[in-house]
Coordinates of C-alpha atoms in Angstrom, one line a residue:
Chain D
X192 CA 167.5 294.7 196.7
X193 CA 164.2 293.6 198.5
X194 CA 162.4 295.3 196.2
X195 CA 164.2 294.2 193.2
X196 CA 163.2 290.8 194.5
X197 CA 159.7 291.4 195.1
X198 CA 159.8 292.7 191.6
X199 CA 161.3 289.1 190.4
X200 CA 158.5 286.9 192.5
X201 CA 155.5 289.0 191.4
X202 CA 156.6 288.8 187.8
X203 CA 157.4 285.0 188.3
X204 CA 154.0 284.6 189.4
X205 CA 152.7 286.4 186.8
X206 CA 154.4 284.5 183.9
X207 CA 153.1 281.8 185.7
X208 CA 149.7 282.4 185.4
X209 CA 149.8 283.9 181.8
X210 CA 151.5 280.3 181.3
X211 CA 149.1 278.2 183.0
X212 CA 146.0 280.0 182.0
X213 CA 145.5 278.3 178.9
X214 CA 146.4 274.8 180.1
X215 CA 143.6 275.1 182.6
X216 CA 141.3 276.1 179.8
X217 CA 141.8 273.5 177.7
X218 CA 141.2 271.2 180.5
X219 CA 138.2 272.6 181.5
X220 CA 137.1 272.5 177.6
X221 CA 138.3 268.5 178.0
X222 CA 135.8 268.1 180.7
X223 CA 133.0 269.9 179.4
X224 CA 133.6 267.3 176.0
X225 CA 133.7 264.3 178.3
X226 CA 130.3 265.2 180.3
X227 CA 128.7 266.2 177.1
X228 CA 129.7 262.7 175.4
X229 CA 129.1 260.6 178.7
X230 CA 125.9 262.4 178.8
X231 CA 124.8 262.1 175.0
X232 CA 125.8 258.0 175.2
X233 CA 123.5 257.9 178.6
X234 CA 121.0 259.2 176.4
X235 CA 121.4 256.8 173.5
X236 CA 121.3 253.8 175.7
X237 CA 118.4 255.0 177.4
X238 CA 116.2 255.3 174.1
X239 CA 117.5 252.2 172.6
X240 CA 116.3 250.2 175.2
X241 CA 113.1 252.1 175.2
X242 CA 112.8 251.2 171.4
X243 CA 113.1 247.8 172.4
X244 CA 110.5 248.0 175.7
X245 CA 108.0 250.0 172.8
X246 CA 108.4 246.9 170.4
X247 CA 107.8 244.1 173.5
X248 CA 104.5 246.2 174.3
X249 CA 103.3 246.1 170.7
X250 CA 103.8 242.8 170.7
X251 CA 102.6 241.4 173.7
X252 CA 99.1 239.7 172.9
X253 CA 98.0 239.3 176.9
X254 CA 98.1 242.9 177.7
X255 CA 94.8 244.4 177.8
X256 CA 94.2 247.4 175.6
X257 CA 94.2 249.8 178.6
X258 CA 97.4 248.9 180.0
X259 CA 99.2 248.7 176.4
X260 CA 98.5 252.0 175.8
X261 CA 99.0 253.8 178.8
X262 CA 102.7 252.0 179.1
X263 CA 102.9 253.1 175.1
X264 CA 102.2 256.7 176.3
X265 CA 104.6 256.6 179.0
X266 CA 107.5 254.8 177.1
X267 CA 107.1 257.1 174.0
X268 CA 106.5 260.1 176.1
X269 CA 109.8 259.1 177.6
X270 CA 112.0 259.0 174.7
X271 CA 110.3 262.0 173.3
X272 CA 111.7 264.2 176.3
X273 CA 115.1 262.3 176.6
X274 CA 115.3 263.1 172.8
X275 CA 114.9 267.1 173.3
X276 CA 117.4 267.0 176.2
X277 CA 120.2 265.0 173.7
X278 CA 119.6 268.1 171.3
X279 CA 120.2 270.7 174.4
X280 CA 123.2 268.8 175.8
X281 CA 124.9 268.6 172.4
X282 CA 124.9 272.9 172.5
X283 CA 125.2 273.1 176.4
X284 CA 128.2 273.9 178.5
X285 CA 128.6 274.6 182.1
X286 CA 125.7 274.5 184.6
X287 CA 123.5 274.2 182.0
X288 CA 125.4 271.0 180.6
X289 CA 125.6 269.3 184.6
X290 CA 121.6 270.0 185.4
X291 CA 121.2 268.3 182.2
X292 CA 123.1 265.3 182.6
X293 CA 121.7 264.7 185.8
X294 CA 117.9 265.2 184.7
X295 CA 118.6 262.1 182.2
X296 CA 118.8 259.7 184.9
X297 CA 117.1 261.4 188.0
X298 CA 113.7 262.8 185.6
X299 CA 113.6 259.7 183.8
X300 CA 114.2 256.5 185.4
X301 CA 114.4 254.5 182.3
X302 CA 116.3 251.4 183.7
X303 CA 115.2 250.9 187.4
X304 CA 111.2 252.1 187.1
X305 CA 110.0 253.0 183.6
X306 CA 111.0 249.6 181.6
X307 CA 111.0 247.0 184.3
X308 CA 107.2 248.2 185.5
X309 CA 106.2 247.2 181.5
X310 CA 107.6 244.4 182.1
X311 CA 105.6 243.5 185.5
X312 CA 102.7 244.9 183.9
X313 CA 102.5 242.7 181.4
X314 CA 103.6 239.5 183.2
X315 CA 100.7 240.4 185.4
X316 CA 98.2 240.6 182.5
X317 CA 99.6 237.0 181.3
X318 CA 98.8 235.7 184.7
X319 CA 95.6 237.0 184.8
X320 CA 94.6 235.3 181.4
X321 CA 96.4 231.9 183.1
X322 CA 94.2 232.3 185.5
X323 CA 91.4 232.4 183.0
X324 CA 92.7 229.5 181.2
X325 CA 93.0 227.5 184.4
X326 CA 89.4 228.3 185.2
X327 CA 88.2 226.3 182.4
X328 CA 91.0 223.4 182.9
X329 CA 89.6 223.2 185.8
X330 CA 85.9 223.1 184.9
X331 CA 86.6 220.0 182.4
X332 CA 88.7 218.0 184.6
X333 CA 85.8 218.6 187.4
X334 CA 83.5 216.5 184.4
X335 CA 86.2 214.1 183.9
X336 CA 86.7 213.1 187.3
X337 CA 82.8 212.9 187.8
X338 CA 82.6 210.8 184.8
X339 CA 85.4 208.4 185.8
X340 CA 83.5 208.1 189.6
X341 CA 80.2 207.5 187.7
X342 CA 82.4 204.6 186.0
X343 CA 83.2 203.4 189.4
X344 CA 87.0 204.4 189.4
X345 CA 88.1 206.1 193.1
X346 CA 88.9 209.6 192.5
X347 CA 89.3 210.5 196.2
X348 CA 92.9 212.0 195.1
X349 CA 91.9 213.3 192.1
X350 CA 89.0 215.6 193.6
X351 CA 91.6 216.5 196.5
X352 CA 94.6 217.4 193.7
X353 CA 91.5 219.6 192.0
X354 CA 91.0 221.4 195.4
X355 CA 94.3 222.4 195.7
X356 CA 94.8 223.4 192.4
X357 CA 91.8 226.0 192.3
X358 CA 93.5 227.2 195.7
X359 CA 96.3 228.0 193.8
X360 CA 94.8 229.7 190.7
X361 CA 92.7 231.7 193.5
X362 CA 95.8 232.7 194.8
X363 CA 97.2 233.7 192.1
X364 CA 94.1 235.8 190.6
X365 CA 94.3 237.4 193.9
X366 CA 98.0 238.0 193.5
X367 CA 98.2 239.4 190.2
X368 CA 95.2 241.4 189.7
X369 CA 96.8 244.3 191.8
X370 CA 100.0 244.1 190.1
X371 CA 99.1 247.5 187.4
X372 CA 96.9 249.5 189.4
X373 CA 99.6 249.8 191.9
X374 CA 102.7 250.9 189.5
X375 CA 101.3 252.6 186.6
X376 CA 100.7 255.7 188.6
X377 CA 104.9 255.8 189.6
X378 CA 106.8 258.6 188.7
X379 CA 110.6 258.8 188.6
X380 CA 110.1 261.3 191.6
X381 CA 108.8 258.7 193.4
X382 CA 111.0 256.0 193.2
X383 CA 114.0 259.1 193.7
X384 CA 112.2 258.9 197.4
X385 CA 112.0 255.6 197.8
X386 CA 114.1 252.6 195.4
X387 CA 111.8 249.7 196.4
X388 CA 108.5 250.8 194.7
X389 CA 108.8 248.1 192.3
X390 CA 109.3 245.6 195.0
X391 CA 105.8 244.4 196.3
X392 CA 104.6 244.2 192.5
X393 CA 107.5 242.2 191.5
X394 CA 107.0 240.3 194.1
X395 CA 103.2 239.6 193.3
X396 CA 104.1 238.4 189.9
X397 CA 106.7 236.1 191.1
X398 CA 104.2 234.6 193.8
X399 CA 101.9 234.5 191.2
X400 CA 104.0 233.1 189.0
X401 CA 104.8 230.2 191.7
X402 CA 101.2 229.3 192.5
X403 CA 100.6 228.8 188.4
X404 CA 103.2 226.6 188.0
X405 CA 102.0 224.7 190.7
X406 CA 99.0 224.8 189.7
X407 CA 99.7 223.2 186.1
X408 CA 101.7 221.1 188.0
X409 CA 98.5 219.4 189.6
X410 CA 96.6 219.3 186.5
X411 CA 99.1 217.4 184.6
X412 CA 99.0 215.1 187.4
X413 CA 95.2 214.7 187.2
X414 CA 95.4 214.0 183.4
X415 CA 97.5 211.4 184.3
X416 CA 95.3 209.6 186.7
X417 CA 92.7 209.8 184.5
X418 CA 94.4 208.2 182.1
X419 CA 95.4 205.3 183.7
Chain J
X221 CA 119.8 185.6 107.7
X222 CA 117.8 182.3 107.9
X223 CA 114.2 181.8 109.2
X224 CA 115.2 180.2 112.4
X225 CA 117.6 183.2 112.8
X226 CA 115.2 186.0 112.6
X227 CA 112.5 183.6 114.9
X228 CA 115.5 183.2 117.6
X229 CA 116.0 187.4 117.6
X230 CA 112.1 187.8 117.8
X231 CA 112.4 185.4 120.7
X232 CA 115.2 187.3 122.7
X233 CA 113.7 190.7 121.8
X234 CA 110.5 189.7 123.6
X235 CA 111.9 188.2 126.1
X236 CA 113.4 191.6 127.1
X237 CA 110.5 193.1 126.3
X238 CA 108.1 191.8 128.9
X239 CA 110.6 191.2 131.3
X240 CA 111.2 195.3 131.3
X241 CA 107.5 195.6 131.5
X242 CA 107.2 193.2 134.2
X243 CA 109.9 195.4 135.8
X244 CA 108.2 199.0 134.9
X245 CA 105.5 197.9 136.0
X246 CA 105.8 196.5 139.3
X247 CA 104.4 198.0 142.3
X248 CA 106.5 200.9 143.6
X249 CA 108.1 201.4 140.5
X250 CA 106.1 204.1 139.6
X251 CA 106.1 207.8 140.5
X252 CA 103.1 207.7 142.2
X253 CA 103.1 204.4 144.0
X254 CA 106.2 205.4 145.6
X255 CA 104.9 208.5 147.1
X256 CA 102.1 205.9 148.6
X257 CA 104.2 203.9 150.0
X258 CA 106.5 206.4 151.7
X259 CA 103.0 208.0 153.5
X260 CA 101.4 204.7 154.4
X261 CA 103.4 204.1 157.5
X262 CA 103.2 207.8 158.3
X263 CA 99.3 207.7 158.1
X264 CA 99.9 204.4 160.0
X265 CA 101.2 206.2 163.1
X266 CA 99.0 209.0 162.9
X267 CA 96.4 206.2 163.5
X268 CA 98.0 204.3 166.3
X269 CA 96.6 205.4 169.9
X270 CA 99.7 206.7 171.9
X271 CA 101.2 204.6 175.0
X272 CA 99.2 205.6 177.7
X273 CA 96.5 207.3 176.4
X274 CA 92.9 206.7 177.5
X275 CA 90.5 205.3 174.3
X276 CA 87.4 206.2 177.0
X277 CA 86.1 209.8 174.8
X278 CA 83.9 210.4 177.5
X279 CA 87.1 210.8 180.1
X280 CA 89.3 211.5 177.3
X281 CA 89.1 215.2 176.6
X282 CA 92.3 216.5 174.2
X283 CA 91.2 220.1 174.4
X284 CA 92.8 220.2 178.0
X285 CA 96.2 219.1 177.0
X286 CA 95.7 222.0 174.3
X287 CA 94.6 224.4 177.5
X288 CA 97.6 223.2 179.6
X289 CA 99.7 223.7 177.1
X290 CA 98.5 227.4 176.5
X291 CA 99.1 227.6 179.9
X292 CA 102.9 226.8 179.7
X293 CA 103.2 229.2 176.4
X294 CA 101.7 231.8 179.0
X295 CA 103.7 231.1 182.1
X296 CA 106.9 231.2 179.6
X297 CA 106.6 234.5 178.5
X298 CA 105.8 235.5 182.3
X299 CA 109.2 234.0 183.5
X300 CA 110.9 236.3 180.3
X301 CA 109.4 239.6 181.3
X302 CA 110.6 238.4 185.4
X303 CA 114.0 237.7 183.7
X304 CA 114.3 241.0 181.8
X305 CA 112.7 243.0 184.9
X306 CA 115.7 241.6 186.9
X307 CA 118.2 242.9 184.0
X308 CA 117.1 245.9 184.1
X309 CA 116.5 246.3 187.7
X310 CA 120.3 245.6 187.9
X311 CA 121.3 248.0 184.9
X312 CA 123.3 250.8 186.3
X313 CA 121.2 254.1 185.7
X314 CA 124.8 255.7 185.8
X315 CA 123.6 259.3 186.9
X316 CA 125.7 261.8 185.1
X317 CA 126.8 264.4 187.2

């Protein structure tokens, strides 16, 4: 009887199994599917928004020539490898399949290094050439407000609004011009060690960005004096 | 039809007659002269010196106002690539694992 029933559980278990077996498989098969497809739309969001960061950098007449096509070679360079990975995962299974996936966001860094520091680059370059422009502003306003003294006009305010305003194109030469050299050498590696090697560049360009507005802010308020 | 017929006809029919030239031909009436008039007062503002603006050429420098507002054009595209470097600082890389 005991063995008769030990006969009855181990064949229970093995209908089980023989049962169960393919269930498993096609669920395993369902995840495979689902990482391949999350991993191939990962891809294709990826390089469409590095089509559009290519197009910006094209376009962007303030960037110097060096730094448009170094951030060309990076962004292309990009989707070149993000391409051949979409044609391995598409064939790929298992291990294979998950190293690959990962190595879409982890080698790449598309989103959180590789487009924003085009971005900071070139806001940095448009600064810079503010900065230019501001340096001649500056240079004719200097004439007017000698001109409109020589006339006999008070320009005590004037020469003092002047000051402050080359303090704050100084400032923001002094802010931007670092902004490239110290992000285009970045590598997704390096912002997998640390997240905030964006942040003193962005932080630059904002500053700079600040003192520029504040500094048109002035001249406008010069032109008006002198206009009065 | 009797002489004084025929001379009262004449009479009417040049009546008509110069009073439609009179009307042709009056100023503004023509192609041309209408097109004048409607750019007079256009090259009339163009002329006028804006509120507020200095007629002194020696303080008066335009060129700056064109710098300036080369400036803004600059600064506005720096605020964009800021705004877009904030997007995508915030997109979610979404590592596949």
């Amino acid at each position: 009887m005991k063995t008769q029933l030990v006969g009855f559980a181990a064949g229970l278990v093995t209908v089980s199994a023989v049962v169960a077996t393919p269930a498993s498989a096609a669920q395993g098969t369902d995840d495979g599917s689902r990482l391949r497809d999350r991993c191939l739309h990962a891809v294709d969001r990826r390089l469409d928004r590095l089509d559009r960061a290519i197009e910006r950098i094209a376009g962007a007449r303030h960037l110097t020539d060096d730094h448009r096509k170094i951030l060309t070679v990076q962004l292309k360079g990009t989707a070149v490898s993000l391409t051949g990975l979409r044609g391995k995962i598409a064939s790929e299974s298992g291990d294979a399949l998950k190293a690959d996936c990962r190595s879409v966001g982890v080698d790449h860094r598309v989103f959180v290094l590789l487009v924003p520091r085009a971005c900071l680059v070139a806001a940095g370059d448009a600064e810079l050439m503010a900065v230019g422009k501001f340096e001649d502003v500056a240079k004719k306003l200097e004439d007017a407000i000698d001109k409109a003294a020589d006339a006999g006009r008070d320009m005590t305010e004037e020469r003092a609004d002047l000051a402050s305003m080359r303090s704050y194109v100084e400032s923001a030469h002094d802010g931007a011009s670092g902004i490239a050299d110290s992000i285009l050498d970045l590598t997704p590696a390096d912002w997998n060690d640390d997240h905030t090697v964006l942040d003193p560049a962005r932080k630059a360009a904002i500053d700079a960005r600040l003192d520029l507005r504040s500094a048109h802010r002035l001249a406008k308020e010069i032109r008006r004096d002198l206009r009065r | 039809m009797s002489a004084v017929t025929i001379a009262r006809r004449l009479g009417h029919a040049g009546i008509a007659g110069v009073a439609l030239a009179v009307v042709l031909g009056a100023p503004g009436c023509s192609a041309r002269e209408r097109t004048a008039e409607h750019r007079e007062p256009v090259q009339q503002v163009q002329q006028a010196p804006r509120s507020g603006q200095s007629l002194d050429p020696d303080i008066e420098d335009g060129t700056t106002d064109q710098d300036l507002a080369e400036i803004n054009a600059l600064l506005a595209e720096v605020e964009a690539d800021l705004r877009q470097t904030d997007l995508d600082l915030t997109t979610d890389e979404g590592d596949v694992r």
